[in-house]
Every structure is written in C-alpha cells, then in structure tokens.
mmCIF file of C-alpha atoms and ligand atoms in Angstrom:
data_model
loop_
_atom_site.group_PDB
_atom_site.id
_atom_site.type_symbol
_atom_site.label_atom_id
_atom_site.label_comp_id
_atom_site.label_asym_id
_atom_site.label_seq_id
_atom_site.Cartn_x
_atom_site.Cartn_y
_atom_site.Cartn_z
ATOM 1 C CA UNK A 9 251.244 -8.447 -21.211
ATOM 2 C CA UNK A 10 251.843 -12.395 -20.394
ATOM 3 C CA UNK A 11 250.825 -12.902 -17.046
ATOM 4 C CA UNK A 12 252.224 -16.704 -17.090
ATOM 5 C CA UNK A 13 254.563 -18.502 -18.352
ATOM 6 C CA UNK A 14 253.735 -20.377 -21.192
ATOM 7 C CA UNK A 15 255.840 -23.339 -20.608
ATOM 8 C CA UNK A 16 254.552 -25.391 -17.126
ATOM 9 C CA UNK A 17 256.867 -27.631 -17.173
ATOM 10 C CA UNK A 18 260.627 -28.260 -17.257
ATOM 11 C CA UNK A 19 263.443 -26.176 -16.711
ATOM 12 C CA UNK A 20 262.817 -22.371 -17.339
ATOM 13 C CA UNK A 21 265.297 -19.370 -17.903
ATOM 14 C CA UNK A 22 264.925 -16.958 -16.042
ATOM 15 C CA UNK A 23 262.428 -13.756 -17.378
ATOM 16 C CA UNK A 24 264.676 -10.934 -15.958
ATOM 17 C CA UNK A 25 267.686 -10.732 -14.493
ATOM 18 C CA UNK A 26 269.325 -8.239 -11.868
ATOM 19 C CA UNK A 27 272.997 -7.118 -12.469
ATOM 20 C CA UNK A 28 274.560 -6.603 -9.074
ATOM 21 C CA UNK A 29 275.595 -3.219 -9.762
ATOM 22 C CA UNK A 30 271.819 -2.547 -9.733
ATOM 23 C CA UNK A 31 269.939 -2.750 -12.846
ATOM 24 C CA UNK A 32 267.584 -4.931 -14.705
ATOM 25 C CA UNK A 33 267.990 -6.925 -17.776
ATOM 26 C CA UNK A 34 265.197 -8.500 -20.428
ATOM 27 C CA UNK A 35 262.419 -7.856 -22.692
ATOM 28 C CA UNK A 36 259.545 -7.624 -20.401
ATOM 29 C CA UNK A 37 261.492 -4.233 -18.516
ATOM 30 C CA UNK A 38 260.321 -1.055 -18.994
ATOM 31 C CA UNK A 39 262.021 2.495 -18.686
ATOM 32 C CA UNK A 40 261.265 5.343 -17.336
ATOM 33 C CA UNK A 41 263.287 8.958 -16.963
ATOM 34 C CA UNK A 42 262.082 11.923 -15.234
ATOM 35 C CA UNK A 43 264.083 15.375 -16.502
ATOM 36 C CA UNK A 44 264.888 18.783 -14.454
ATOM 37 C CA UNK A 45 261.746 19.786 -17.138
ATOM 38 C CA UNK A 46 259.263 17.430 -15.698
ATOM 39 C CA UNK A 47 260.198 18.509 -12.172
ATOM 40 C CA UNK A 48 260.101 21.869 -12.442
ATOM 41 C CA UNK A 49 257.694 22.286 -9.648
ATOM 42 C CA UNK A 50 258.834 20.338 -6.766
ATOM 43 C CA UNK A 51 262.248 22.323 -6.354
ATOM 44 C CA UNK A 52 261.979 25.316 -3.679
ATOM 45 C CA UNK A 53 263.860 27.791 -6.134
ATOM 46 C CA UNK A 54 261.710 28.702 -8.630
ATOM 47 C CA UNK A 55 264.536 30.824 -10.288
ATOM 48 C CA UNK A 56 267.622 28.008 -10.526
ATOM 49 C CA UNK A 57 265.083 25.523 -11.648
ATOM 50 C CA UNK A 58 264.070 27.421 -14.756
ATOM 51 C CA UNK A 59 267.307 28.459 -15.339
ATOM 52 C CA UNK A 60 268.582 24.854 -15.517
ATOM 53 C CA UNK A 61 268.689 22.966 -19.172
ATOM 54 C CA UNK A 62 264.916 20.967 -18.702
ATOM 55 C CA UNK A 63 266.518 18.144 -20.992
ATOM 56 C CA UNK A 64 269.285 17.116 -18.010
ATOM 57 C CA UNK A 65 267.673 13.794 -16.469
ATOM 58 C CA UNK A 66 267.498 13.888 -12.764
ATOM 59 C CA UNK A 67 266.473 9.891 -12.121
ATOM 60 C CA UNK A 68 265.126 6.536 -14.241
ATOM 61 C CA UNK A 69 263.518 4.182 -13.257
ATOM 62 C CA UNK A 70 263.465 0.598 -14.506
ATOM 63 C CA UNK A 71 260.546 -1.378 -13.269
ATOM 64 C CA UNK A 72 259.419 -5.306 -14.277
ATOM 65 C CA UNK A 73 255.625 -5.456 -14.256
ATOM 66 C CA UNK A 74 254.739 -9.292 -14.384
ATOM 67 C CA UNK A 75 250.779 -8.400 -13.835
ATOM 68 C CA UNK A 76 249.263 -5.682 -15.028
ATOM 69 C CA UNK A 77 248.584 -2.662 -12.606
ATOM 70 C CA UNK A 78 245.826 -2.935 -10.178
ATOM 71 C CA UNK A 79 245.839 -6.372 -10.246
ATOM 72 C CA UNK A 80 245.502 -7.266 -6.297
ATOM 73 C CA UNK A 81 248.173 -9.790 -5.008
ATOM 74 C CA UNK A 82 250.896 -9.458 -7.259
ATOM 75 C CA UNK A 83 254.128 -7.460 -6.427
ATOM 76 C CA UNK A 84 256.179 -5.067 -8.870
ATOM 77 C CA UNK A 85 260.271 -4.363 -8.912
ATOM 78 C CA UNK A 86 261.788 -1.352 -9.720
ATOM 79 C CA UNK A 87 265.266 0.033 -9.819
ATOM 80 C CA UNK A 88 265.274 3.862 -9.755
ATOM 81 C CA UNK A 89 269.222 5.428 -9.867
ATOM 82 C CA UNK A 90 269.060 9.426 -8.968
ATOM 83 C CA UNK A 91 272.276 11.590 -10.529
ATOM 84 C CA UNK A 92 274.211 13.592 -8.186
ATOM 85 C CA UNK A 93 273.347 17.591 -8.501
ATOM 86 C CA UNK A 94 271.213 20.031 -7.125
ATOM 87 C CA UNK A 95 268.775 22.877 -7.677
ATOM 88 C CA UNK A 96 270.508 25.777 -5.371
ATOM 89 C CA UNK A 97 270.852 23.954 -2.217
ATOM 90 C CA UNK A 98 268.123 21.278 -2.762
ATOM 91 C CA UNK A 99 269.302 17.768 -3.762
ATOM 92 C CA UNK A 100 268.125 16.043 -6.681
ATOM 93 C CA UNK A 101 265.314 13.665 -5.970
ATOM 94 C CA UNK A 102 262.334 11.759 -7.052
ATOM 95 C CA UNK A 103 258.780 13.459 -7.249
ATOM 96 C CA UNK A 104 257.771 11.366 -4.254
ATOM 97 C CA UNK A 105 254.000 10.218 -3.726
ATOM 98 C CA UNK A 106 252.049 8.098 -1.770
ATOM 99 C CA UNK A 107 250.027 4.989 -2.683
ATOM 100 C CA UNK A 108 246.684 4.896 -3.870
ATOM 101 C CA UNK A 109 245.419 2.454 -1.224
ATOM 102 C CA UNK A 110 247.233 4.007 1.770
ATOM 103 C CA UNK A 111 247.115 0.155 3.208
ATOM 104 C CA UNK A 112 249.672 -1.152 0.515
ATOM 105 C CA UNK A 113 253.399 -1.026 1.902
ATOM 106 C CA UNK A 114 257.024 -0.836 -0.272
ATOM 107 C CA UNK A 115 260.287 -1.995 0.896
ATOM 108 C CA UNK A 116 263.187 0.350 -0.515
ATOM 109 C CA UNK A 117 267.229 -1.522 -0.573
ATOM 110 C CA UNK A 118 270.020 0.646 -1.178
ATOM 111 C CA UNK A 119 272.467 -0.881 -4.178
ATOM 112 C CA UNK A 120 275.232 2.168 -3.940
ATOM 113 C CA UNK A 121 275.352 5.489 -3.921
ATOM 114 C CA UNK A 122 274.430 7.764 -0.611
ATOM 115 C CA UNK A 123 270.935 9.351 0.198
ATOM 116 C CA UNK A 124 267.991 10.160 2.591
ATOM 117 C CA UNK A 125 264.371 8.737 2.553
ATOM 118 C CA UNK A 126 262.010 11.521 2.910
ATOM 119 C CA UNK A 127 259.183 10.074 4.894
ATOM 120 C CA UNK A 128 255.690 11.885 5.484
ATOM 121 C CA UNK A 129 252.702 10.966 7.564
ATOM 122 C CA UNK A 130 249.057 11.996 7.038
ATOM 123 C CA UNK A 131 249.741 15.087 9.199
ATOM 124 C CA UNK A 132 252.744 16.046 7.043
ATOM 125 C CA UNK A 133 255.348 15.315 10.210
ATOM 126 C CA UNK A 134 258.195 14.273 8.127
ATOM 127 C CA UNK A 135 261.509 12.690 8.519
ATOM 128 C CA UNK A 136 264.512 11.337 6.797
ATOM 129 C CA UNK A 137 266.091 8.019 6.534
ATOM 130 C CA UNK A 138 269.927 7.650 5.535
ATOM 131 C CA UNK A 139 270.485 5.472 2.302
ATOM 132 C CA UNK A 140 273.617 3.918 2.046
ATOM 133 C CA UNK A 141 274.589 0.209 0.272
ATOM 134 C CA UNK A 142 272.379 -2.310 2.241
ATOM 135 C CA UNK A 143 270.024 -0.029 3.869
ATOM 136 C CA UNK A 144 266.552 -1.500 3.392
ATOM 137 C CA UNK A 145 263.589 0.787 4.049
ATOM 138 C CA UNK A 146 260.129 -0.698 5.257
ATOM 139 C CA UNK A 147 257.569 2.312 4.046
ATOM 140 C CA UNK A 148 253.812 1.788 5.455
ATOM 141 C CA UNK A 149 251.561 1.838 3.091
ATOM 142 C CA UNK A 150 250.584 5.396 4.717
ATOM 143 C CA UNK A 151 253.591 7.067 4.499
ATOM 144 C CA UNK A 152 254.216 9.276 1.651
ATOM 145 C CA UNK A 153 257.974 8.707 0.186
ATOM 146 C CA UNK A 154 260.773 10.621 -1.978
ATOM 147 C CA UNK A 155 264.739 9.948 -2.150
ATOM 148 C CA UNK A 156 267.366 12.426 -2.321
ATOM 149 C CA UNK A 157 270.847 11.850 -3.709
ATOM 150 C CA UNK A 158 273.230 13.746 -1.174
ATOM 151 C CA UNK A 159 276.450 12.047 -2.823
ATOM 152 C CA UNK A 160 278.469 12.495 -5.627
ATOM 153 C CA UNK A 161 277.910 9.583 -7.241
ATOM 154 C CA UNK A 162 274.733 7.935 -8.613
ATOM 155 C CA UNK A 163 272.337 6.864 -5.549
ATOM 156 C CA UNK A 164 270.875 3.796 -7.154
ATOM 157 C CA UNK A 165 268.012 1.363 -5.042
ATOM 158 C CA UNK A 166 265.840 -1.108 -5.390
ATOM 159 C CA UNK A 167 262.033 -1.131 -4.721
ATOM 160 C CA UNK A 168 259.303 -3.277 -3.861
ATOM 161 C CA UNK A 169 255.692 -2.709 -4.003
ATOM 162 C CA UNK A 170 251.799 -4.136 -4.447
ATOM 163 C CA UNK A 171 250.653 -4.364 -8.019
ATOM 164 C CA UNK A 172 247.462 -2.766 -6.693
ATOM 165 C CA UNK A 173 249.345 0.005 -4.524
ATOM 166 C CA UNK A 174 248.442 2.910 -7.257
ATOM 167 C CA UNK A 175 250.748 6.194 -6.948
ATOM 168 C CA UNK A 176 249.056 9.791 -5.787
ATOM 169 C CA UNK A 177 250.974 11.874 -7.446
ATOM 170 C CA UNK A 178 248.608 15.191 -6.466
ATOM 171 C CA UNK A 179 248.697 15.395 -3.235
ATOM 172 C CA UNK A 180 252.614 16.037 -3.479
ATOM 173 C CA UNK A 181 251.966 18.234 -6.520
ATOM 174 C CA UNK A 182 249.512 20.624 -5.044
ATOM 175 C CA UNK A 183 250.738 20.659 -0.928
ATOM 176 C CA UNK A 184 254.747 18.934 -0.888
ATOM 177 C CA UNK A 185 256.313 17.282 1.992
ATOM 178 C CA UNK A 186 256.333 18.920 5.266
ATOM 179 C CA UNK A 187 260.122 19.860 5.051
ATOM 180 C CA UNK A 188 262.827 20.073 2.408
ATOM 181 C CA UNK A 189 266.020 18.272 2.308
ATOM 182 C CA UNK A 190 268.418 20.952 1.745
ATOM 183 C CA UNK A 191 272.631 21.624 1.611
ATOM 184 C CA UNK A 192 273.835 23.251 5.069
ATOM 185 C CA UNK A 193 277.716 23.594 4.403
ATOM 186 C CA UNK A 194 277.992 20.358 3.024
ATOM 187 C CA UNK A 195 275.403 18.603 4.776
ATOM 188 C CA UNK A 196 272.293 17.207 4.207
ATOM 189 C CA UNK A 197 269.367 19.117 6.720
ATOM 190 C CA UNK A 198 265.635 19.015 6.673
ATOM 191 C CA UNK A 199 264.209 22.189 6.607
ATOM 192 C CA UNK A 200 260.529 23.157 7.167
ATOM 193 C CA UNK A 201 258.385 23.679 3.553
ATOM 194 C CA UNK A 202 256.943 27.098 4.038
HETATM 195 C C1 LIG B 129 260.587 3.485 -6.883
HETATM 196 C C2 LIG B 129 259.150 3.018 -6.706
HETATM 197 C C3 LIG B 129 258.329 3.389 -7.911
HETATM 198 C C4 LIG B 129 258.476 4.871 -8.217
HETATM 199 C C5 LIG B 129 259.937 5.249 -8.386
HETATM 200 C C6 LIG B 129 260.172 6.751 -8.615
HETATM 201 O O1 LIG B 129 261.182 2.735 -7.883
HETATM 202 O O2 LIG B 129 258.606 3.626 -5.555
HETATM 203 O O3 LIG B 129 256.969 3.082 -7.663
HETATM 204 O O4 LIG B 129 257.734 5.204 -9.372
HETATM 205 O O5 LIG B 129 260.633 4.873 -7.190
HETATM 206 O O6 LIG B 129 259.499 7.551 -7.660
HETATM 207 P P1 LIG B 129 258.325 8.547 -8.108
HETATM 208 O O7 LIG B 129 257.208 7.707 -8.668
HETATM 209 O O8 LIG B 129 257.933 9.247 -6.839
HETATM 210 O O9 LIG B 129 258.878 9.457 -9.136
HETATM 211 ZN ZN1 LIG B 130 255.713 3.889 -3.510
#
C-alpha cells in the first residue's frame, strides 16, 4: 500500500473523492458487505434469522486506508450505508464493536437516511443516539458502537477513526449490547438484552 505520494511537488489530483450522496470514489477504496448470513448471531430471533435468505446484504462498507492498520497517528474514512428491513421486530444494523485501544475515539456524520447509535459503556449501560442527515456522533474511544436503520430508505454515514484504533469484534459476539433496538408499533425502543 503507498503510504505517500510519489509526486512532492506541484499540483496533485486528488486520491479519492466523496460523492455527496455519500460514497467514495478511486482505486485505493476498498469494499466491504456484511450479509443476513454473516450476522446470523447478533439478531434476538433465532428463528426469523435462519429463515431469512443468508445471501440478502444487510450493510457495506467502503473505507480508504491511506496507512496501513495499526499504524499510530494516521486516521481512516469509511462510508457504511445499512438497507432498510428487519429480523422480526429488530432493525437491521451493523455488528457493532469496540476499539482495540479503548483510548482511540470515532466521529460518526449522518449523509441520509434515518437511524439510532447504539452506544455501550464498560458496564453495558447503553443508549441510543438519533441519526438523521447532519447528525455527527463523537464516540469515546470506550464506548462500544452499532447503527440501526429505523427508516425506509438506506441509512448511509460517514466515519472517522485512528489507524491504530483496532476493532473487538468478541466481546459483542460472545455478551451483545446491554439492550436491543427493537419495533414498538412503528417505533424505534430499546429494550433490555436478556
Ligand atoms: C464504520 C466504522 C468502521 C466499521 C463499520 C461497520 O464505517 O466504524 O470501522 O467497520 O462502520 O461496523 P462494524 O465493523 O461494527 O460492522
Ligand atoms: Zn469504531
């Protein structure tokens, strides 16, 4: 992976570029797309999830890497877009984690779309945050984070985070967030993970 450019001088073009409806454009992006399959596990019913077709994509993820991972100092970009649907009454959303080094922070910016930041301290209190276009998010770097899509619509956002930030996926894997965001009638509710 180039970590500079390899012209220092003169007038540069620029390496990617953002489209304002959200995504990312040129070579040096990479793609990423998590399916109902892959997520099997983090839904609440067991049943629906494994009745659902594991091929139907749930969220991607572009991200532009400019250093390679683990590399202190440098910062990383990623736009992740979540489709609308759920598994019974749980929205779609993404796996969720926290960072390696619990000291390395992540600003999320909503592009479109509507949603709820699932926040999660050490002692699993955990809260939501509504996404909507323009929202920006400040996550501590000890705050464990997933997004739901609660819209019909695509919820698509921007993120920000340390090259050296790291993701723990276990700790979601094996214990989940504290509470579940879930359909009430029509409306988004967190509900306590038994
Ligand atoms: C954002 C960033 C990425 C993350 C992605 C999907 O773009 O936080 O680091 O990978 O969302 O979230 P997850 O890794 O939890 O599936
Ligand atoms: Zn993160």
């Amino acid at each position: 992976m180039s970590t500079l450019p390899t012209e220092l001088e003169g007038i540069m073009t620029p390496r990617v570029c953002l489209d304002w409806g959200g995504l990312m454009k040129g070579p040096e992006v990479k793609e990423s797309s998590r399916s109902l399959g892959d997520l099997r596990g983090i839904f609440r019913d067991v049943a629906q999830a494994s009745a659902a077709d594991p091929a139907r994509i749930v969220y991607r993820v572009q991200s532009w890497n400019p250093v390679n991972t683990g590399v202190p100092g440098g910062l990383f970009w990623g736009v992740t877009t979540i489709e609308p649907g759920k598994v019974g009454d749980e929205y779609f959303m993404t796996h969720g984690h926290f960072h390696a080094d619990r000291t390395r922070a992540e600003y999320y910016g909503t592009v479109s779309g509507e949603g709820m930041l699932i926040r999660m301290d050490d002692e699993r209190k955990t809260w939501g945050e509504r996404m909507s276009a323009g929202s920006l998010h400040y996550i501590e770097g000890r705050h464990a984070h997933r997004v739901a899509n609660t819209g019909d619509t695509p919820l698509i956002f921007w993120a920000c985070w340390p090259s050296d930030a790291g993701h723990d996926y276990a700790t979601i894997k094996t214990h989940g967030f504290g509470s579940r965001l879930m359909d009430k009638n029509g409306r988004p509710e967190l509900i306590p993970n038994a």
